Amino acid sequence: MSKNAIGVMGGSFNPIHKGHISAARYAQKTLNLSKVFFIPAGIPPHKALPEGSPSALQRLEMTKIAVRELPFAEVLDIEIKRHGKSYTIDTIYELKKRYADTDIYFIMGTDMFLSFEKWYRADELSRLIKIAVVRRRGQETEKIREKTYEYQKELSADVIIIDSPVLEISSTEIREQLRLGKGEEWLPGDVLTYIERNKLYF
Ligand code: ATP
Ligand code: MG
């Protein structure tokens, strides 16, 4: 039997959208993950949340609502509960304690992947996880190839590229669209309802 493997999706989820859900589905299937953990960041280290963003608890709530449709997914509040910035490496050490002898795939989009070397303690982190990059076939092929080579060489990283029908959308674009009364189609229905009820992003 092959080794147990789990997936981690980290991010601001401000808000969570269908692109995140679809990425998790593809990674789960391709890598045969027994579980995928969605872990919303408390204070994201790489970028401040824009003015007027929902609270951490509201981002957590939206994430929980969104993953109801994924039987293999679970939302963890460990980064939101932790004080200070949310560093992935702290989260991975916590998961390692709970899941011994398990491969941890950190699932990420191409934007996150291309800046991975700037993550906090990237070299140490890359020894603890496997990097699963979800991209659309052909998307930024050359840049991804270069970065993969660089990370393998300099960080001994274990990188796997998953070609999938990536949805071309980001939370930033969705927030802009919602302000203009558009963009609903990118959100799981119950997340949209939550956003409307709580008057977020308008
Ligand atoms: P932002 O607009 O701030 O970049 P985002 O949509 O990328 O927001 P995050 O919460 O920052 O959302 O992303 C969490 C993870 O999901 C990251 O690894 C990111 O690369 C990935 N991701 C974001 N959008 C997509 C998408 N459409 N398809 C696949 N992965 C995605
Ligand atoms: Mg992004």
Coordinates of C-alpha atoms and ligand atoms in Angstrom, one line a residue:
M1 CA 0.0 0.0 0.0
S2 CA 1.3 3.5 -0.8
K3 CA 2.0 6.0 2.0
N4 CA -0.9 8.1 3.4
A5 CA -1.0 11.5 1.8
I6 CA -2.8 14.7 2.9
G7 CA -3.2 18.1 1.2
V8 CA -3.1 21.6 2.6
M9 CA -4.6 24.7 1.0
G10 CA -3.5 27.8 2.7
G11 CA -4.5 31.4 1.8
S12 CA -6.4 34.4 2.8
F13 CA -9.7 33.1 1.4
N14 CA -10.9 36.7 1.1
P15 CA -13.3 35.4 -0.1
I16 CA -12.9 31.7 -0.9
H17 CA -14.1 31.0 -4.5
K18 CA -14.7 28.2 -7.1
G19 CA -11.1 28.4 -8.2
H20 CA -10.0 27.2 -4.7
I21 CA -12.6 24.5 -4.6
S22 CA -11.7 23.2 -8.1
A23 CA -8.0 23.2 -7.3
A24 CA -8.6 21.1 -4.2
R25 CA -10.8 18.7 -6.1
Y26 CA -8.1 18.1 -8.7
A27 CA -5.2 17.8 -6.3
Q28 CA -7.2 15.3 -4.2
K29 CA -8.0 13.1 -7.1
T30 CA -4.6 13.3 -8.8
L31 CA -2.6 12.7 -5.7
N32 CA -5.1 10.4 -4.0
L33 CA -5.2 12.5 -0.8
S34 CA -7.0 11.1 2.1
K35 CA -7.8 14.6 3.3
V36 CA -7.4 18.2 2.2
F37 CA -7.1 20.8 5.0
F38 CA -8.2 24.4 4.2
I39 CA -6.3 26.7 6.6
P40 CA -7.3 30.4 6.4
A41 CA -4.4 32.7 7.4
G42 CA -4.8 34.8 10.5
I43 CA -2.4 37.6 9.5
P44 CA -1.1 36.7 6.0
P45 CA 2.7 37.3 6.0
H46 CA 3.1 38.3 2.4
K47 CA 0.4 41.0 2.1
A48 CA -1.9 42.9 4.4
L49 CA -5.6 42.4 3.9
P50 CA -7.2 45.4 2.2
E51 CA -9.1 48.0 4.3
G52 CA -12.6 46.9 5.2
S53 CA -11.9 43.2 4.8
P54 CA -14.1 40.7 6.7
S55 CA -12.8 39.6 10.1
A56 CA -10.7 36.4 10.4
L57 CA -13.8 34.6 11.8
Q58 CA -15.9 35.7 8.8
R59 CA -13.2 34.4 6.4
L60 CA -13.1 31.2 8.4
E61 CA -16.9 30.9 8.3
M62 CA -17.0 31.4 4.5
T63 CA -14.4 28.7 4.1
K64 CA -16.4 26.3 6.2
I65 CA -19.5 27.0 4.2
A66 CA -17.7 26.5 0.9
V67 CA -16.1 23.1 1.7
R68 CA -19.4 21.5 2.7
E69 CA -19.5 20.2 -0.8
L70 CA -16.1 18.5 -0.5
P71 CA -16.4 15.2 1.4
F72 CA -12.6 15.0 1.8
A73 CA -12.1 18.5 3.1
E74 CA -11.8 19.9 6.6
V75 CA -11.2 23.5 7.7
L76 CA -8.6 24.2 10.5
D77 CA -8.6 27.4 12.5
I78 CA -5.0 26.9 13.8
E79 CA -3.6 30.0 11.9
I80 CA -6.5 32.2 13.0
K81 CA -6.1 31.1 16.6
R82 CA -2.3 31.6 16.6
H83 CA -0.9 35.0 17.6
G84 CA 1.1 37.1 15.1
K85 CA 1.7 36.3 11.5
S86 CA 0.6 33.1 9.9
Y87 CA 3.7 31.2 8.8
T88 CA 3.2 28.1 6.8
I89 CA 6.1 26.4 8.5
D90 CA 4.5 26.6 12.0
T91 CA 1.3 25.1 10.6
I92 CA 3.2 22.2 8.9
Y93 CA 5.0 21.4 12.1
E94 CA 1.6 21.1 13.9
L95 CA 0.3 18.9 11.2
K96 CA 3.4 16.7 11.3
K97 CA 2.7 16.1 15.0
R98 CA -0.8 14.8 14.2
Y99 CA 0.2 12.9 11.0
A100 CA 3.3 10.9 11.4
D101 CA 4.6 9.0 8.4
T102 CA 2.3 10.9 6.0
D103 CA 3.2 12.9 2.9
I104 CA 2.0 16.5 3.1
Y105 CA 1.2 18.1 -0.2
F106 CA 1.0 21.9 -0.1
I107 CA -1.4 22.8 -2.9
M108 CA -0.9 26.1 -4.5
G109 CA -1.6 28.2 -7.6
T110 CA 1.1 29.5 -9.9
D111 CA 1.1 32.9 -8.3
M112 CA 2.1 31.4 -4.9
F113 CA 4.6 29.0 -6.5
L114 CA 6.5 31.6 -8.4
S115 CA 7.4 33.4 -5.1
F116 CA 7.9 30.3 -3.0
E117 CA 11.6 31.1 -2.4
K118 CA 10.5 34.2 -0.5
W119 CA 8.4 32.3 2.0
Y120 CA 9.6 32.3 5.6
R121 CA 12.2 29.6 6.0
A122 CA 11.6 28.3 2.5
D123 CA 14.5 25.8 2.6
E124 CA 13.4 24.2 5.8
L125 CA 9.8 24.2 4.7
S126 CA 10.6 22.5 1.4
R127 CA 12.1 19.6 3.3
L128 CA 8.8 19.1 5.1
I129 CA 6.3 19.3 2.3
K130 CA 5.8 18.4 -1.3
I131 CA 4.7 21.2 -3.5
A132 CA 1.7 20.6 -5.7
V133 CA 1.2 23.3 -8.3
V134 CA -2.2 23.5 -9.8
R135 CA -2.0 25.2 -13.2
R136 CA -3.8 25.3 -16.5
R137 CA -2.0 23.3 -19.2
G138 CA 0.5 25.7 -20.9
Q139 CA 0.1 28.4 -18.3
E140 CA 3.4 30.2 -17.7
T141 CA 5.2 27.0 -18.8
E142 CA 8.6 28.4 -19.1
K143 CA 8.6 30.4 -15.8
I144 CA 7.3 27.4 -13.9
R145 CA 9.9 25.1 -15.5
E146 CA 12.7 27.5 -14.5
K147 CA 11.4 27.9 -10.9
T148 CA 10.9 24.1 -10.5
Y149 CA 14.5 23.6 -11.5
E150 CA 15.7 26.4 -9.2
Y151 CA 13.8 25.1 -6.2
Q152 CA 14.9 21.5 -6.8
K153 CA 18.5 22.6 -7.0
E154 CA 18.6 25.2 -4.3
L155 CA 15.9 24.0 -1.8
S156 CA 15.9 20.2 -2.7
A157 CA 12.2 20.8 -3.2
D158 CA 9.8 18.1 -4.3
V159 CA 7.6 19.7 -6.9
I160 CA 4.7 18.1 -8.7
I161 CA 2.8 20.0 -11.4
I162 CA -0.9 19.2 -11.8
D163 CA -2.5 20.2 -15.1
S164 CA -6.1 21.0 -14.5
P165 CA -8.9 23.2 -15.9
V166 CA -7.9 26.1 -13.6
L167 CA -10.5 28.8 -13.3
E168 CA -9.0 32.2 -14.2
I169 CA -10.1 34.1 -11.2
S170 CA -8.7 35.5 -7.9
S171 CA -10.2 36.9 -4.7
T172 CA -8.9 40.3 -5.6
E173 CA -10.9 40.3 -8.9
I174 CA -14.0 39.0 -7.2
R175 CA -13.9 41.7 -4.6
E176 CA -13.7 44.3 -7.4
Q177 CA -16.5 42.6 -9.3
L178 CA -18.8 42.4 -6.2
R179 CA -18.4 46.1 -5.7
L180 CA -19.8 46.6 -9.2
G181 CA -22.7 44.1 -8.6
K182 CA -21.0 41.4 -10.6
G183 CA -19.0 38.2 -10.1
E184 CA -21.5 36.1 -8.2
E185 CA -20.9 33.2 -10.5
W186 CA -17.4 32.6 -9.1
L187 CA -18.7 32.0 -5.6
P188 CA -20.4 28.8 -4.1
G189 CA -24.0 29.8 -3.7
D190 CA -24.1 29.6 0.1
V191 CA -20.9 31.8 0.3
L192 CA -22.7 34.4 -1.7
T193 CA -25.7 34.3 0.6
Y194 CA -23.3 34.7 3.6
I195 CA -21.6 37.7 1.9
E196 CA -25.0 39.3 1.2
R197 CA -26.4 38.7 4.6
N198 CA -23.3 40.2 6.3
K199 CA -22.9 43.0 3.8
L200 CA -19.3 42.1 3.0
Y201 CA -17.3 43.6 0.1
F202 CA -19.9 46.2 -0.9
Ligands
ATP1 P1 -5.5 37.1 -4.3 O1 -6.3 37.9 -5.2 O2 -5.2 37.9 -3.1 O3 -4.2 36.6 -5.0 P2 -6.4 34.4 -4.4 O4 -7.6 34.2 -5.2 O5 -5.1 34.0 -5.0 O6 -6.3 35.9 -3.8 P3 -5.6 33.1 -1.9 O7 -6.5 33.0 -0.7 O8 -4.5 34.1 -1.8 O9 -6.7 33.6 -3.0 O10 -5.1 31.8 -2.4 C1 -5.0 30.6 -1.8 C2 -4.4 29.6 -2.7 O11 -5.2 29.3 -3.8 C3 -3.1 30.0 -3.3 O12 -2.2 29.0 -3.4 C4 -3.5 30.5 -4.7 O13 -2.4 30.4 -5.6 C5 -4.6 29.5 -5.0 N1 -5.5 29.9 -6.0 C6 -6.1 31.2 -6.0 N2 -7.0 31.3 -7.1 C7 -6.9 30.1 -7.7 C8 -7.5 29.6 -8.9 N3 -8.4 30.3 -9.6 N4 -7.2 28.3 -9.3 C9 -6.3 27.6 -8.6 N5 -5.7 28.0 -7.5 C10 -6.0 29.2 -7.0
MG2 MG -3.4 34.8 -5.4

